[in-house]
Amino acid sequence: MKYLLLVGGLLALAGCEAPLTSEGYLQELPEGLTEVAAPNQNLAAVQINPEDGCYWYRHDGPVETTLLPLRAKNGRPICTAAPATLETAM
């Protein structure tokens, strides 16, 4: 968990001024992102969602194209910063 937060912090610094393509995807991924990301995700079309601060990638499925959260090898979403508060279902 500490490793993921540390990497997230480093990615936050790297993603602050990232140049974007005309479609809104990052032109260059932050250092370390490819090592953390789980396989079989489209790292050629990644963007940061301003609402949650997490990385999302374009998934081209057989029926539709959609954005999915970029996940680490442990299954957790990769975000530029840790959430300020945790939401609970109570």
Short mmCIF file of the N, C-alpha and C atoms (twelve columns), coordinates in Angstrom:
data_MODEL
# 
_entry.id   MODEL 
# 
loop_
_atom_site.group_PDB 
_atom_site.id 
_atom_site.type_symbol 
_atom_site.label_atom_id 
_atom_site.label_alt_id 
_atom_site.label_comp_id 
_atom_site.label_asym_id 
_atom_site.label_seq_id 
_atom_site.Cartn_x 
_atom_site.Cartn_y 
_atom_site.Cartn_z 
_atom_site.pdbx_PDB_model_num 
ATOM 1   N N  . MET A 1  0.836   -1.187 0.000   1 
ATOM 2   C CA . MET A 1  0.000   0.000  0.000   1 
ATOM 3   C C  . MET A 1  0.881   1.252  0.000   1 
ATOM 4   N N  . LYS A 2  1.935   1.245  0.834   1 
ATOM 5   C CA . LYS A 2  2.826   2.403  0.880   1 
ATOM 6   C C  . LYS A 2  3.498   2.619  -0.465  1 
ATOM 7   N N  . TYR A 3  3.861   1.507  -1.129  1 
ATOM 8   C CA . TYR A 3  4.511   1.598  -2.430  1 
ATOM 9   C C  . TYR A 3  3.585   2.266  -3.434  1 
ATOM 10  N N  . LEU A 4  2.307   1.881  -3.435  1 
ATOM 11  C CA . LEU A 4  1.350   2.440  -4.375  1 
ATOM 12  C C  . LEU A 4  1.137   3.931  -4.120  1 
ATOM 13  N N  . LEU A 5  1.061   4.333  -2.867  1 
ATOM 14  C CA . LEU A 5  0.907   5.754  -2.555  1 
ATOM 15  C C  . LEU A 5  2.143   6.545  -2.947  1 
ATOM 16  N N  . LEU A 6  3.323   5.960  -2.745  1 
ATOM 17  C CA . LEU A 6  4.558   6.632  -3.135  1 
ATOM 18  C C  . LEU A 6  4.616   6.822  -4.640  1 
ATOM 19  N N  . VAL A 7  4.292   5.775  -5.377  1 
ATOM 20  C CA . VAL A 7  4.274   5.865  -6.835  1 
ATOM 21  C C  . VAL A 7  3.213   6.866  -7.268  1 
ATOM 22  N N  . GLY A 8  2.065   6.854  -6.613  1 
ATOM 23  C CA . GLY A 8  1.012   7.816  -6.938  1 
ATOM 24  C C  . GLY A 8  1.468   9.245  -6.728  1 
ATOM 25  N N  . GLY A 9  2.208   9.483  -5.662  1 
ATOM 26  C CA . GLY A 9  2.745   10.818 -5.415  1 
ATOM 27  C C  . GLY A 9  3.730   11.241 -6.479  1 
ATOM 28  N N  . LEU A 10 4.589   10.324 -6.880  1 
ATOM 29  C CA . LEU A 10 5.549   10.637 -7.940  1 
ATOM 30  C C  . LEU A 10 4.835   10.883 -9.264  1 
ATOM 31  N N  . LEU A 11 3.809   10.095 -9.535  1 
ATOM 32  C CA . LEU A 11 3.052   10.287 -10.761 1 
ATOM 33  C C  . LEU A 11 2.302   11.608 -10.743 1 
ATOM 34  N N  . ALA A 12 1.875   12.042 -9.566  1 
ATOM 35  C CA . ALA A 12 1.182   13.323 -9.464  1 
ATOM 36  C C  . ALA A 12 2.094   14.457 -9.882  1 
ATOM 37  N N  . LEU A 13 3.319   14.406 -9.447  1 
ATOM 38  C CA . LEU A 13 4.268   15.444 -9.827  1 
ATOM 39  C C  . LEU A 13 4.567   15.386 -11.318 1 
ATOM 40  N N  . ALA A 14 4.660   14.204 -11.858 1 
ATOM 41  C CA . ALA A 14 4.986   14.040 -13.274 1 
ATOM 42  C C  . ALA A 14 3.809   14.407 -14.165 1 
ATOM 43  N N  . GLY A 15 2.584   14.253 -13.705 1 
ATOM 44  C CA . GLY A 15 1.421   14.481 -14.538 1 
ATOM 45  C C  . GLY A 15 0.873   15.890 -14.506 1 
ATOM 46  N N  . CYS A 16 1.477   16.790 -13.734 1 
ATOM 47  C CA . CYS A 16 0.933   18.132 -13.583 1 
ATOM 48  C C  . CYS A 16 0.936   18.928 -14.883 1 
ATOM 49  N N  . GLU A 17 1.999   18.893 -15.615 1 
ATOM 50  C CA . GLU A 17 2.136   19.705 -16.817 1 
ATOM 51  C C  . GLU A 17 2.317   18.842 -18.053 1 
ATOM 52  N N  . ALA A 18 1.659   17.711 -18.106 1 
ATOM 53  C CA . ALA A 18 1.836   16.783 -19.219 1 
ATOM 54  C C  . ALA A 18 1.152   17.320 -20.470 1 
ATOM 55  N N  . PRO A 19 1.874   17.352 -21.603 1 
ATOM 56  C CA . PRO A 19 1.235   17.757 -22.861 1 
ATOM 57  C C  . PRO A 19 0.265   16.684 -23.338 1 
ATOM 58  N N  . LEU A 20 -0.823  17.133 -23.969 1 
ATOM 59  C CA . LEU A 20 -1.875  16.227 -24.406 1 
ATOM 60  C C  . LEU A 20 -1.962  16.171 -25.924 1 
ATOM 61  N N  . THR A 21 -2.486  15.054 -26.432 1 
ATOM 62  C CA . THR A 21 -2.756  14.925 -27.858 1 
ATOM 63  C C  . THR A 21 -4.029  15.708 -28.182 1 
ATOM 64  N N  . SER A 22 -4.378  15.789 -29.433 1 
ATOM 65  C CA . SER A 22 -5.602  16.497 -29.827 1 
ATOM 66  C C  . SER A 22 -6.856  15.802 -29.289 1 
ATOM 67  N N  . GLU A 23 -6.752  14.486 -28.996 1 
ATOM 68  C CA . GLU A 23 -7.884  13.747 -28.420 1 
ATOM 69  C C  . GLU A 23 -7.936  13.859 -26.898 1 
ATOM 70  N N  . GLY A 24 -6.940  14.483 -26.273 1 
ATOM 71  C CA . GLY A 24 -6.933  14.657 -24.823 1 
ATOM 72  C C  . GLY A 24 -6.165  13.605 -24.056 1 
ATOM 73  N N  . TYR A 25 -5.395  12.766 -24.751 1 
ATOM 74  C CA . TYR A 25 -4.597  11.738 -24.084 1 
ATOM 75  C C  . TYR A 25 -3.184  12.257 -23.841 1 
ATOM 76  N N  . LEU A 26 -2.509  11.689 -22.839 1 
ATOM 77  C CA . LEU A 26 -1.137  12.090 -22.534 1 
ATOM 78  C C  . LEU A 26 -0.212  11.740 -23.689 1 
ATOM 79  N N  . GLN A 27 0.619   12.696 -24.079 1 
ATOM 80  C CA . GLN A 27 1.589   12.415 -25.146 1 
ATOM 81  C C  . GLN A 27 2.695   11.504 -24.648 1 
ATOM 82  N N  . GLU A 28 3.052   11.667 -23.390 1 
ATOM 83  C CA . GLU A 28 4.115   10.858 -22.790 1 
ATOM 84  C C  . GLU A 28 3.673   10.451 -21.388 1 
ATOM 85  N N  . LEU A 29 3.813   9.172  -21.087 1 
ATOM 86  C CA . LEU A 29 3.422   8.679  -19.764 1 
ATOM 87  C C  . LEU A 29 4.462   9.067  -18.723 1 
ATOM 88  N N  . PRO A 30 4.018   9.365  -17.492 1 
ATOM 89  C CA . PRO A 30 4.967   9.662  -16.425 1 
ATOM 90  C C  . PRO A 30 5.887   8.476  -16.157 1 
ATOM 91  N N  . GLU A 31 7.080   8.786  -15.732 1 
ATOM 92  C CA . GLU A 31 8.065   7.749  -15.422 1 
ATOM 93  C C  . GLU A 31 7.522   6.829  -14.331 1 
ATOM 94  N N  . GLY A 32 7.627   5.548  -14.539 1 
ATOM 95  C CA . GLY A 32 7.185   4.565  -13.558 1 
ATOM 96  C C  . GLY A 32 5.782   4.034  -13.791 1 
ATOM 97  N N  . LEU A 33 4.997   4.725  -14.612 1 
ATOM 98  C CA . LEU A 33 3.614   4.286  -14.819 1 
ATOM 99  C C  . LEU A 33 3.543   2.938  -15.528 1 
ATOM 100 N N  . THR A 34 4.388   2.721  -16.509 1 
ATOM 101 C CA . THR A 34 4.353   1.452  -17.238 1 
ATOM 102 C C  . THR A 34 4.760   0.277  -16.353 1 
ATOM 103 N N  . GLU A 35 5.636   0.520  -15.376 1 
ATOM 104 C CA . GLU A 35 6.055   -0.560 -14.478 1 
ATOM 105 C C  . GLU A 35 4.964   -0.926 -13.485 1 
ATOM 106 N N  . VAL A 36 4.121   0.040  -13.108 1 
ATOM 107 C CA . VAL A 36 3.075   -0.182 -12.114 1 
ATOM 108 C C  . VAL A 36 1.809   -0.753 -12.746 1 
ATOM 109 N N  . ALA A 37 1.527   -0.362 -13.989 1 
ATOM 110 C CA . ALA A 37 0.270   -0.742 -14.642 1 
ATOM 111 C C  . ALA A 37 0.212   -2.239 -14.928 1 
ATOM 112 N N  . ALA A 38 -0.977  -2.785 -14.740 1 
ATOM 113 C CA . ALA A 38 -1.211  -4.190 -15.056 1 
ATOM 114 C C  . ALA A 38 -1.143  -4.388 -16.568 1 
ATOM 115 N N  . PRO A 39 -0.848  -5.602 -17.011 1 
ATOM 116 C CA . PRO A 39 -0.786  -5.856 -18.459 1 
ATOM 117 C C  . PRO A 39 -2.173  -5.790 -19.110 1 
ATOM 118 N N  . ASN A 40 -2.169  -5.778 -20.433 1 
ATOM 119 C CA . ASN A 40 -3.387  -5.814 -21.249 1 
ATOM 120 C C  . ASN A 40 -4.255  -4.561 -21.110 1 
ATOM 121 N N  . GLN A 41 -3.612  -3.417 -20.895 1 
ATOM 122 C CA . GLN A 41 -4.303  -2.139 -20.874 1 
ATOM 123 C C  . GLN A 41 -3.669  -1.260 -21.950 1 
ATOM 124 N N  . ASN A 42 -4.448  -0.417 -22.581 1 
ATOM 125 C CA . ASN A 42 -3.973  0.428  -23.667 1 
ATOM 126 C C  . ASN A 42 -3.210  1.633  -23.109 1 
ATOM 127 N N  . LEU A 43 -1.898  1.523  -23.040 1 
ATOM 128 C CA . LEU A 43 -1.088  2.620  -22.520 1 
ATOM 129 C C  . LEU A 43 -0.798  3.675  -23.580 1 
ATOM 130 N N  . ALA A 44 -1.290  3.475  -24.788 1 
ATOM 131 C CA . ALA A 44 -1.120  4.471  -25.851 1 
ATOM 132 C C  . ALA A 44 -2.198  5.550  -25.792 1 
ATOM 133 N N  . ALA A 45 -3.256  5.331  -25.021 1 
ATOM 134 C CA . ALA A 45 -4.360  6.291  -24.918 1 
ATOM 135 C C  . ALA A 45 -4.761  6.415  -23.450 1 
ATOM 136 N N  . VAL A 46 -4.000  7.213  -22.696 1 
ATOM 137 C CA . VAL A 46 -4.214  7.386  -21.254 1 
ATOM 138 C C  . VAL A 46 -4.469  8.860  -20.972 1 
ATOM 139 N N  . GLN A 47 -5.406  9.120  -20.079 1 
ATOM 140 C CA . GLN A 47 -5.664  10.488 -19.643 1 
ATOM 141 C C  . GLN A 47 -5.921  10.509 -18.145 1 
ATOM 142 N N  . ILE A 48 -5.854  11.699 -17.564 1 
ATOM 143 C CA . ILE A 48 -6.154  11.861 -16.139 1 
ATOM 144 C C  . ILE A 48 -7.556  12.439 -16.026 1 
ATOM 145 N N  . ASN A 49 -8.411  11.771 -15.287 1 
ATOM 146 C CA . ASN A 49 -9.771  12.251 -15.056 1 
ATOM 147 C C  . ASN A 49 -9.704  13.368 -14.023 1 
ATOM 148 N N  . PRO A 50 -10.124 14.592 -14.363 1 
ATOM 149 C CA . PRO A 50 -10.036 15.700 -13.406 1 
ATOM 150 C C  . PRO A 50 -10.949 15.544 -12.198 1 
ATOM 151 N N  . GLU A 51 -11.991 14.724 -12.316 1 
ATOM 152 C CA . GLU A 51 -12.923 14.544 -11.206 1 
ATOM 153 C C  . GLU A 51 -12.338 13.706 -10.078 1 
ATOM 154 N N  . ASP A 52 -11.589 12.651 -10.432 1 
ATOM 155 C CA . ASP A 52 -11.059 11.776 -9.391  1 
ATOM 156 C C  . ASP A 52 -9.538  11.750 -9.329  1 
ATOM 157 N N  . GLY A 53 -8.863  12.381 -10.287 1 
ATOM 158 C CA . GLY A 53 -7.405  12.410 -10.289 1 
ATOM 159 C C  . GLY A 53 -6.766  11.087 -10.665 1 
ATOM 160 N N  . CYS A 54 -7.544  10.171 -11.218 1 
ATOM 161 C CA . CYS A 54 -7.024  8.854  -11.579 1 
ATOM 162 C C  . CYS A 54 -6.765  8.769  -13.080 1 
ATOM 163 N N  . TYR A 55 -5.879  7.854  -13.432 1 
ATOM 164 C CA . TYR A 55 -5.584  7.593  -14.837 1 
ATOM 165 C C  . TYR A 55 -6.653  6.682  -15.417 1 
ATOM 166 N N  . TRP A 56 -7.110  6.997  -16.637 1 
ATOM 167 C CA . TRP A 56 -8.089  6.198  -17.353 1 
ATOM 168 C C  . TRP A 56 -7.513  5.913  -18.729 1 
ATOM 169 N N  . TYR A 57 -7.847  4.763  -19.290 1 
ATOM 170 C CA . TYR A 57 -7.348  4.423  -20.613 1 
ATOM 171 C C  . TYR A 57 -8.513  4.076  -21.541 1 
ATOM 172 N N  . ARG A 58 -8.262  4.248  -22.848 1 
ATOM 173 C CA . ARG A 58 -9.285  3.950  -23.849 1 
ATOM 174 C C  . ARG A 58 -9.266  2.458  -24.153 1 
ATOM 175 N N  . HIS A 59 -10.415 1.825  -23.955 1 
ATOM 176 C CA . HIS A 59 -10.569 0.409  -24.260 1 
ATOM 177 C C  . HIS A 59 -11.419 0.294  -25.523 1 
ATOM 178 N N  . ASP A 60 -10.839 -0.283 -26.562 1 
ATOM 179 C CA . ASP A 60 -11.550 -0.483 -27.824 1 
ATOM 180 C C  . ASP A 60 -12.124 -1.886 -27.831 1 
ATOM 181 N N  . GLY A 61 -13.387 -1.999 -27.442 1 
ATOM 182 C CA . GLY A 61 -14.049 -3.297 -27.388 1 
ATOM 183 C C  . GLY A 61 -14.673 -3.663 -28.723 1 
ATOM 184 N N  . PRO A 62 -15.237 -4.866 -28.828 1 
ATOM 185 C CA . PRO A 62 -15.831 -5.312 -30.085 1 
ATOM 186 C C  . PRO A 62 -17.099 -4.533 -30.454 1 
ATOM 187 N N  . VAL A 63 -17.758 -3.943 -29.471 1 
ATOM 188 C CA . VAL A 63 -19.004 -3.232 -29.731 1 
ATOM 189 C C  . VAL A 63 -18.839 -1.723 -29.585 1 
ATOM 190 N N  . GLU A 64 -18.102 -1.304 -28.561 1 
ATOM 191 C CA . GLU A 64 -17.954 0.122  -28.306 1 
ATOM 192 C C  . GLU A 64 -16.578 0.441  -27.737 1 
ATOM 193 N N  . THR A 65 -16.240 1.701  -27.797 1 
ATOM 194 C CA . THR A 65 -15.005 2.201  -27.204 1 
ATOM 195 C C  . THR A 65 -15.390 2.985  -25.958 1 
ATOM 196 N N  . THR A 66 -14.718 2.701  -24.851 1 
ATOM 197 C CA . THR A 66 -15.048 3.352  -23.587 1 
ATOM 198 C C  . THR A 66 -13.780 3.607  -22.788 1 
ATOM 199 N N  . LEU A 67 -13.866 4.484  -21.804 1 
ATOM 200 C CA . LEU A 67 -12.748 4.724  -20.900 1 
ATOM 201 C C  . LEU A 67 -12.898 3.851  -19.668 1 
ATOM 202 N N  . LEU A 68 -11.784 3.235  -19.273 1 
ATOM 203 C CA . LEU A 68 -11.747 2.386  -18.079 1 
ATOM 204 C C  . LEU A 68 -10.631 2.869  -17.173 1 
ATOM 205 N N  . PRO A 69 -10.770 2.690  -15.853 1 
ATOM 206 C CA . PRO A 69 -9.693  3.101  -14.950 1 
ATOM 207 C C  . PRO A 69 -8.445  2.262  -15.172 1 
ATOM 208 N N  . LEU A 70 -7.308  2.922  -15.227 1 
ATOM 209 C CA . LEU A 70 -6.030  2.228  -15.348 1 
ATOM 210 C C  . LEU A 70 -5.728  1.577  -14.008 1 
ATOM 211 N N  . ARG A 71 -5.435  0.303  -14.020 1 
ATOM 212 C CA . ARG A 71 -5.237  -0.449 -12.785 1 
ATOM 213 C C  . ARG A 71 -3.797  -0.889 -12.633 1 
ATOM 214 N N  . ALA A 72 -3.365  -0.948 -11.373 1 
ATOM 215 C CA . ALA A 72 -2.039  -1.458 -11.041 1 
ATOM 216 C C  . ALA A 72 -2.081  -2.982 -11.071 1 
ATOM 217 N N  . LYS A 73 -0.929  -3.587 -10.968 1 
ATOM 218 C CA . LYS A 73 -0.845  -5.050 -10.989 1 
ATOM 219 C C  . LYS A 73 -1.610  -5.694 -9.850  1 
ATOM 220 N N  . ASN A 74 -1.815  -4.952 -8.752  1 
ATOM 221 C CA . ASN A 74 -2.575  -5.498 -7.624  1 
ATOM 222 C C  . ASN A 74 -4.076  -5.238 -7.749  1 
ATOM 223 N N  . GLY A 75 -4.514  -4.627 -8.870  1 
ATOM 224 C CA . GLY A 75 -5.927  -4.415 -9.117  1 
ATOM 225 C C  . GLY A 75 -6.470  -3.061 -8.705  1 
ATOM 226 N N  . ARG A 76 -5.692  -2.284 -7.990  1 
ATOM 227 C CA . ARG A 76 -6.159  -0.967 -7.540  1 
ATOM 228 C C  . ARG A 76 -6.009  0.069  -8.648  1 
ATOM 229 N N  . PRO A 77 -6.901  1.068  -8.673  1 
ATOM 230 C CA . PRO A 77 -6.758  2.131  -9.677  1 
ATOM 231 C C  . PRO A 77 -5.497  2.953  -9.409  1 
ATOM 232 N N  . ILE A 78 -4.892  3.458  -10.478 1 
ATOM 233 C CA . ILE A 78 -3.701  4.293  -10.355 1 
ATOM 234 C C  . ILE A 78 -4.147  5.749  -10.405 1 
ATOM 235 N N  . CYS A 79 -3.875  6.486  -9.343  1 
ATOM 236 C CA . CYS A 79 -4.310  7.874  -9.223  1 
ATOM 237 C C  . CYS A 79 -3.112  8.783  -8.981  1 
ATOM 238 N N  . THR A 80 -3.310  10.067 -9.294  1 
ATOM 239 C CA . THR A 80 -2.235  11.039 -9.106  1 
ATOM 240 C C  . THR A 80 -2.095  11.463 -7.651  1 
ATOM 241 N N  . ALA A 81 -3.137  11.265 -6.853  1 
ATOM 242 C CA . ALA A 81 -3.090  11.610 -5.435  1 
ATOM 243 C C  . ALA A 81 -4.011  10.675 -4.669  1 
ATOM 244 N N  . ALA A 82 -3.699  10.455 -3.405  1 
ATOM 245 C CA . ALA A 82 -4.548  9.608  -2.563  1 
ATOM 246 C C  . ALA A 82 -5.845  10.356 -2.264  1 
ATOM 247 N N  . PRO A 83 -6.974  9.659  -2.175  1 
ATOM 248 C CA . PRO A 83 -8.233  10.324 -1.856  1 
ATOM 249 C C  . PRO A 83 -8.161  11.005 -0.502  1 
ATOM 250 N N  . ALA A 84 -8.772  12.176 -0.383  1 
ATOM 251 C CA . ALA A 84 -8.751  12.933 0.868   1 
ATOM 252 C C  . ALA A 84 -9.589  12.254 1.943   1 
ATOM 253 N N  . THR A 85 -10.716 11.711 1.533   1 
ATOM 254 C CA . THR A 85 -11.578 11.009 2.482   1 
ATOM 255 C C  . THR A 85 -12.057 9.716  1.851   1 
ATOM 256 N N  . LEU A 86 -12.334 8.763  2.669   1 
ATOM 257 C CA . LEU A 86 -12.863 7.489  2.200   1 
ATOM 258 C C  . LEU A 86 -14.380 7.500  2.341   1 
ATOM 259 N N  . GLU A 87 -15.052 7.063  1.319   1 
ATOM 260 C CA . GLU A 87 -16.505 6.962  1.387   1 
ATOM 261 C C  . GLU A 87 -16.865 5.569  1.895   1 
ATOM 262 N N  . THR A 88 -17.834 5.498  2.771   1 
ATOM 263 C CA . THR A 88 -18.299 4.217  3.269   1 
ATOM 264 C C  . THR A 88 -19.765 4.046  2.935   1 
ATOM 265 N N  . ALA A 89 -20.183 2.817  2.811   1 
ATOM 266 C CA . ALA A 89 -21.587 2.534  2.514   1 
ATOM 267 C C  . ALA A 89 -22.301 2.220  3.815   1 
ATOM 268 N N  . MET A 90 -22.746 3.239  4.502   1 
ATOM 269 C CA . MET A 90 -23.468 3.043  5.767   1 
ATOM 270 C C  . MET A 90 -24.747 3.812  5.724   1 
# 
